[in-house]
Short mmCIF file of C-alpha atoms in Angstrom, two decimals:
data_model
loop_
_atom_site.label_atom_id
_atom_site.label_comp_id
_atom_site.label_asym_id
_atom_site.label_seq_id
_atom_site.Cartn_x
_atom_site.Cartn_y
_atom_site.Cartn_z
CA UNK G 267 -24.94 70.58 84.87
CA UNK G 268 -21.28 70.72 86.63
CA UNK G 269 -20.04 67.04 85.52
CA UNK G 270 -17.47 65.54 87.65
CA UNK G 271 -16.33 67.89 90.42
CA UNK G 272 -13.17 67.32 92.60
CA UNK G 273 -12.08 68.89 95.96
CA UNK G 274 -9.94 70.26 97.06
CA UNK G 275 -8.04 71.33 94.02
CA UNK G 276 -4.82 71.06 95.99
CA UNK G 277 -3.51 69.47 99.19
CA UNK G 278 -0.08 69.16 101.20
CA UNK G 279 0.30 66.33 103.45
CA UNK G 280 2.62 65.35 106.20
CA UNK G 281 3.76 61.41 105.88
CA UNK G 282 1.49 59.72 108.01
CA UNK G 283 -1.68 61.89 107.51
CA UNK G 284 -5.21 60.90 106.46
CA UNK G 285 -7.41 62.54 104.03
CA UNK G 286 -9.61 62.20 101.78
CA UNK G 287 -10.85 63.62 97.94
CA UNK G 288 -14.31 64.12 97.02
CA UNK G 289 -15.89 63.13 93.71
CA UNK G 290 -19.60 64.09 92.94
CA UNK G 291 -20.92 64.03 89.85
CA UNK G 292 -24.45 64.92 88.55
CA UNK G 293 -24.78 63.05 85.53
CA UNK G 294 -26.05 59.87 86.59
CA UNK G 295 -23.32 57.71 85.81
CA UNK G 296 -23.21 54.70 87.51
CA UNK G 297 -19.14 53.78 86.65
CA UNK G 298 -17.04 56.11 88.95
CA UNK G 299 -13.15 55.92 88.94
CA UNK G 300 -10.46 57.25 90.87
CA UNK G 301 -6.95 57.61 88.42
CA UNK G 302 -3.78 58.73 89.53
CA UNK G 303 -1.32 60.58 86.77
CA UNK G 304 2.51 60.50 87.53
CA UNK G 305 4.74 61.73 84.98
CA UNK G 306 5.55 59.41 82.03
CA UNK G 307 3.10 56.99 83.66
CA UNK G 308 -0.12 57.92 81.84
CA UNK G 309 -3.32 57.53 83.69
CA UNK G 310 -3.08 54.54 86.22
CA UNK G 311 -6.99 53.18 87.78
CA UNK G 312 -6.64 53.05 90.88
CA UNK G 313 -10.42 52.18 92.28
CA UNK G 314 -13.79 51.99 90.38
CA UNK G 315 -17.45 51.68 91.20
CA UNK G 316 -20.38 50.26 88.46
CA UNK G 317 -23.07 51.67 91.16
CA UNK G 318 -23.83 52.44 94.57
CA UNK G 319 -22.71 49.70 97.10
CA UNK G 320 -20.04 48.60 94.75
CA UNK G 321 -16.50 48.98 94.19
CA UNK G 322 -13.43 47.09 92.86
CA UNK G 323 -9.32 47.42 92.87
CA UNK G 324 -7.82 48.82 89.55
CA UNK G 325 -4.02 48.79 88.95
CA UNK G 326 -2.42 50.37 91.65
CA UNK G 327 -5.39 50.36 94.77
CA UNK G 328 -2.36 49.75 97.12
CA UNK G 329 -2.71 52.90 100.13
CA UNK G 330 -6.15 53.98 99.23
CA UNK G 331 -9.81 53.13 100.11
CA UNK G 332 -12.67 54.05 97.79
CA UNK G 333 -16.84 53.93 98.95
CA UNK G 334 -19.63 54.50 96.95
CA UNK G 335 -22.79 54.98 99.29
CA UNK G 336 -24.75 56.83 96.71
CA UNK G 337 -24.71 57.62 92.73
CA UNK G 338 -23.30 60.74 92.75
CA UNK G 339 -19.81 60.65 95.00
CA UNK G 340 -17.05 58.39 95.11
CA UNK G 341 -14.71 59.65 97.46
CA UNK G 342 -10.96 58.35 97.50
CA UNK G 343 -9.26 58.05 100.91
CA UNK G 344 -5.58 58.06 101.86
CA UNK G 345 -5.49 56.34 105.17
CA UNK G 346 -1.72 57.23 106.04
CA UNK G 347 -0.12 59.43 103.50
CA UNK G 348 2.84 58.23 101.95
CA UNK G 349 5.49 60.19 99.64
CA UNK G 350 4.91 58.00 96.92
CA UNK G 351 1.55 59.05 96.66
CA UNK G 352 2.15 62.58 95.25
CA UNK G 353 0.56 62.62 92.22
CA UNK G 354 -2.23 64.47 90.33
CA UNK G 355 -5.59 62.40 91.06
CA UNK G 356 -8.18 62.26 88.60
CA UNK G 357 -11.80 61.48 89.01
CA UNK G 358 -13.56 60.16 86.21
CA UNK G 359 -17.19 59.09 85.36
CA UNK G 360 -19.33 57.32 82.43
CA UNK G 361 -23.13 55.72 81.99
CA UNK G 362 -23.06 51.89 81.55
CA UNK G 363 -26.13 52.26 79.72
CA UNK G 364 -26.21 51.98 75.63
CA UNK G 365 -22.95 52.66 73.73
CA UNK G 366 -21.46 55.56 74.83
CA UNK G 367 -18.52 54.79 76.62
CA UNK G 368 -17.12 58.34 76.64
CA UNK G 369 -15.27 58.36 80.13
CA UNK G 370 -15.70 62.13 81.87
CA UNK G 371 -12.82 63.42 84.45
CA UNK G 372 -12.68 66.32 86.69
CA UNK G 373 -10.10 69.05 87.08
CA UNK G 374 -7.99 66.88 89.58
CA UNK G 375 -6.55 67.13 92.68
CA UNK G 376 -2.66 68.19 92.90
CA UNK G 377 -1.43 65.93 96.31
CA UNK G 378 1.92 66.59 97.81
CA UNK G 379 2.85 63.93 100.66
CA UNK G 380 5.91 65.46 102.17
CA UNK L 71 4.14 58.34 69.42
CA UNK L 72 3.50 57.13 72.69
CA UNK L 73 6.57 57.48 75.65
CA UNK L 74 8.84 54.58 77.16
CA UNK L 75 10.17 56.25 80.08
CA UNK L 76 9.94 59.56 81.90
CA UNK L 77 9.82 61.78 79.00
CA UNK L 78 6.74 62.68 76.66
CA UNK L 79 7.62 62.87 73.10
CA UNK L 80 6.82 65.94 72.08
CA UNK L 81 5.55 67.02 68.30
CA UNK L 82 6.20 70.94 67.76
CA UNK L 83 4.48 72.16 64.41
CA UNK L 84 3.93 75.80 63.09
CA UNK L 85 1.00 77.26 63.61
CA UNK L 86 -1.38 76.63 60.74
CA UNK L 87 0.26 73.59 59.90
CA UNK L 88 -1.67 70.00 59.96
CA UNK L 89 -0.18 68.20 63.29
CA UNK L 90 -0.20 64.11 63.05
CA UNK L 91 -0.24 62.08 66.66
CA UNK L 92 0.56 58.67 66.62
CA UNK L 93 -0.60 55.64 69.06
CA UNK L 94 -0.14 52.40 69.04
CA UNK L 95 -2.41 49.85 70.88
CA UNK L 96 -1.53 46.69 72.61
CA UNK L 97 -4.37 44.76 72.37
CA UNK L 98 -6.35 43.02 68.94
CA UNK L 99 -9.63 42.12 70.62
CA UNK L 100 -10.11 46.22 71.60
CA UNK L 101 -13.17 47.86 69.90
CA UNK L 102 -13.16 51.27 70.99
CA UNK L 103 -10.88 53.73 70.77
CA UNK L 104 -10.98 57.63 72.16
CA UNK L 105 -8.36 60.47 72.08
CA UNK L 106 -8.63 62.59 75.16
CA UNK L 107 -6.54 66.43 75.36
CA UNK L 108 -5.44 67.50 78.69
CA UNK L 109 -4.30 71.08 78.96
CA UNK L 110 -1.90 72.18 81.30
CA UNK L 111 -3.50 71.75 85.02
CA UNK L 112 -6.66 70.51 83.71
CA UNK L 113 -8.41 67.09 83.68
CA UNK L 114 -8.36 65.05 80.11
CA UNK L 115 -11.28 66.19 77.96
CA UNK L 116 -12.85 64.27 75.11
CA UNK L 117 -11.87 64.83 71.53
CA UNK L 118 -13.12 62.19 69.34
CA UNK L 119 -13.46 58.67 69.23
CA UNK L 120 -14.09 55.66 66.79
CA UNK L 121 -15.25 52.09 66.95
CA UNK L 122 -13.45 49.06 65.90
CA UNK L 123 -15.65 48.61 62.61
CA UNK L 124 -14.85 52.02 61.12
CA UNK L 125 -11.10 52.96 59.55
CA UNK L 126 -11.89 56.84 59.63
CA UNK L 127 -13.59 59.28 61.80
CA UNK L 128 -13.83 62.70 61.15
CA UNK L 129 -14.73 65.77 63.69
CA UNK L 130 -14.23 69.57 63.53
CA UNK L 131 -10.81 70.33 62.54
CA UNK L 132 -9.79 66.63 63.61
CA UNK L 133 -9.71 63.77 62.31
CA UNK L 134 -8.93 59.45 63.53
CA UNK L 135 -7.89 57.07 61.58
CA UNK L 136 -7.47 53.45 62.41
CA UNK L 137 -5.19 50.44 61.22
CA UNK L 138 -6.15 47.52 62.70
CA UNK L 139 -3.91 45.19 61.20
CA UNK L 140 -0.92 47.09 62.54
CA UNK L 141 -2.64 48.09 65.87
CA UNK L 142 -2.19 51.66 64.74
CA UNK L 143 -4.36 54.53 65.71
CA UNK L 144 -3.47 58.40 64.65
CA UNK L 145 -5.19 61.52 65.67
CA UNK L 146 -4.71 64.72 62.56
CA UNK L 147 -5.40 68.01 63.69
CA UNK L 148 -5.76 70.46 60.92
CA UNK L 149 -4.72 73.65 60.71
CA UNK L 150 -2.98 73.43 64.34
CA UNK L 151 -3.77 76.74 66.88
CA UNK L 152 -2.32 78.22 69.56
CA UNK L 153 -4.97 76.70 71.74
CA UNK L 154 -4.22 73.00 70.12
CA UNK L 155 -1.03 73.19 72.88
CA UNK L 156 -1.43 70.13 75.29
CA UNK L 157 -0.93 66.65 75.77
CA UNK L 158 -2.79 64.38 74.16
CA UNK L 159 -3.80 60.69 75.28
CA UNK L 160 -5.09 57.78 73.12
CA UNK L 161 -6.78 54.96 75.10
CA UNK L 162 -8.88 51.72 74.50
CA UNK L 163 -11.44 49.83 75.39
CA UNK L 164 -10.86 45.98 75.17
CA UNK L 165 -13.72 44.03 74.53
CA UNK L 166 -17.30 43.74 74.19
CA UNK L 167 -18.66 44.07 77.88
CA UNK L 168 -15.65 45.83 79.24
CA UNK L 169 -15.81 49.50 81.00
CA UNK L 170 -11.73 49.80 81.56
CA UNK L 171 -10.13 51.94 79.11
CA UNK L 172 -6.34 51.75 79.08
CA UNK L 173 -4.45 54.95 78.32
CA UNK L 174 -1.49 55.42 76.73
CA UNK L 175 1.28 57.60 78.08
CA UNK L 176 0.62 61.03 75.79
CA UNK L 177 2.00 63.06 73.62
CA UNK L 178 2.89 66.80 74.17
CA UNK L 179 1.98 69.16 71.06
CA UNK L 180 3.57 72.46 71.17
CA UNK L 181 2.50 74.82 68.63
CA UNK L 182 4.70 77.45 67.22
CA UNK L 183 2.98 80.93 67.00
#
């Protein structure tokens, strides 16, 4: 049982550039999210998913696209790279079934945008 | 406490000493609070959490507590180690049928060896 897994771990872009992180996570959970973590910003939600098909804008969805073609991944895409997007990006998962509403992240992925 | 700007506060406490983190919510409808440690290059991982109809909550070596009527919420760490160094996040959930948790900025506990 892995949990949430992110790749890559790291990444340096060039302004302009496309990419995108990969989420997977073997749990079952059918809420997926995709935060970003700036310093003395907290954790900001940038896109989530309640299941496969479905996703919605969080607080700051502005440059990125999420999809969510199956249960397990949620990947987050940067379409063209900008320097304000250097952040740490967290992937985070939870069941929507019963009471536990325990959210799970991965390691994160450390994105410079130069 | 929580931070207003680009600087964590930071708590420092001696090693073996009981460490006290503070948070305070923003919102009175929110039933479900968690605390979440994130070590240094790691992802946040679950410490404890507690539910709007209980005051206290205890776990191993940590303990909540909750004050509703101030929109307080405090996370007490007993007997602080070495490996108690990190940042720690409250966050809550607001409402009955809602899956967004809201984090607070984080703390940074540094414990003295």
């Amino acid at each position: 049982n892995a949990g949430v897994t992110q790749t890559p771990k790291f990444q340096v872009l060039k302004t302009g550039q496309s990419m995108t992180l990969q989420c997977a996570q073997d749990m079952n959970h059918e809420y997926m999210s995709w935060y970003r973590q700036d310093p003395g910003m907290g954790l900001r939600l940038i896109h989530y998913s309640v299941g496969a098909g479905i996703t919605d804008q969080g607080e700051v969805p502005n440059g990125y696209n999420v999809s969510r073609s199956t249960t397990e991944d949620f990947p987050l895409r940067l379409l063209s790279a900008a320097p304000s997007q250097t952040s740490v990006y967290f992937c985070a998962s939870r069941t929507l079934r019963g009471t536990n509403e325990k959210l799970f992240f991965g390691s994160g992925t450390q994105l410079s945008v130069l | 406490g929580e931070s207003v700007g680009l600087h964590l506060p930071t708590l420092s406490v001696q090693e073996g000493d009981n460490s006290i983190i503070n948070c305070a919510y923003s919102n009175s409808a929110s039933d479900y609070f968690i605390w979440y440690k994130q070590e240094s290059g790691k992802g946040p991982q679950f410490i404890i959490d507690i539910r709007s109809n209980m005051d206290k909550r205890q776990g191993q070596r940590v303990t909540v507590l909750l004050n509703k009527t101030v929109k307080h919420l405090s996370l007490q760490i007993a007997a602080t180690q070495p490996g108690d160094s990190a940042v720690y996040f409250c966050a809550e959930l607001p409402g009955a049928g809602s899956y967004q948790l809201t984090f607070g900025k984080g703390t940074k506990l540094s414990v003295i060896p």
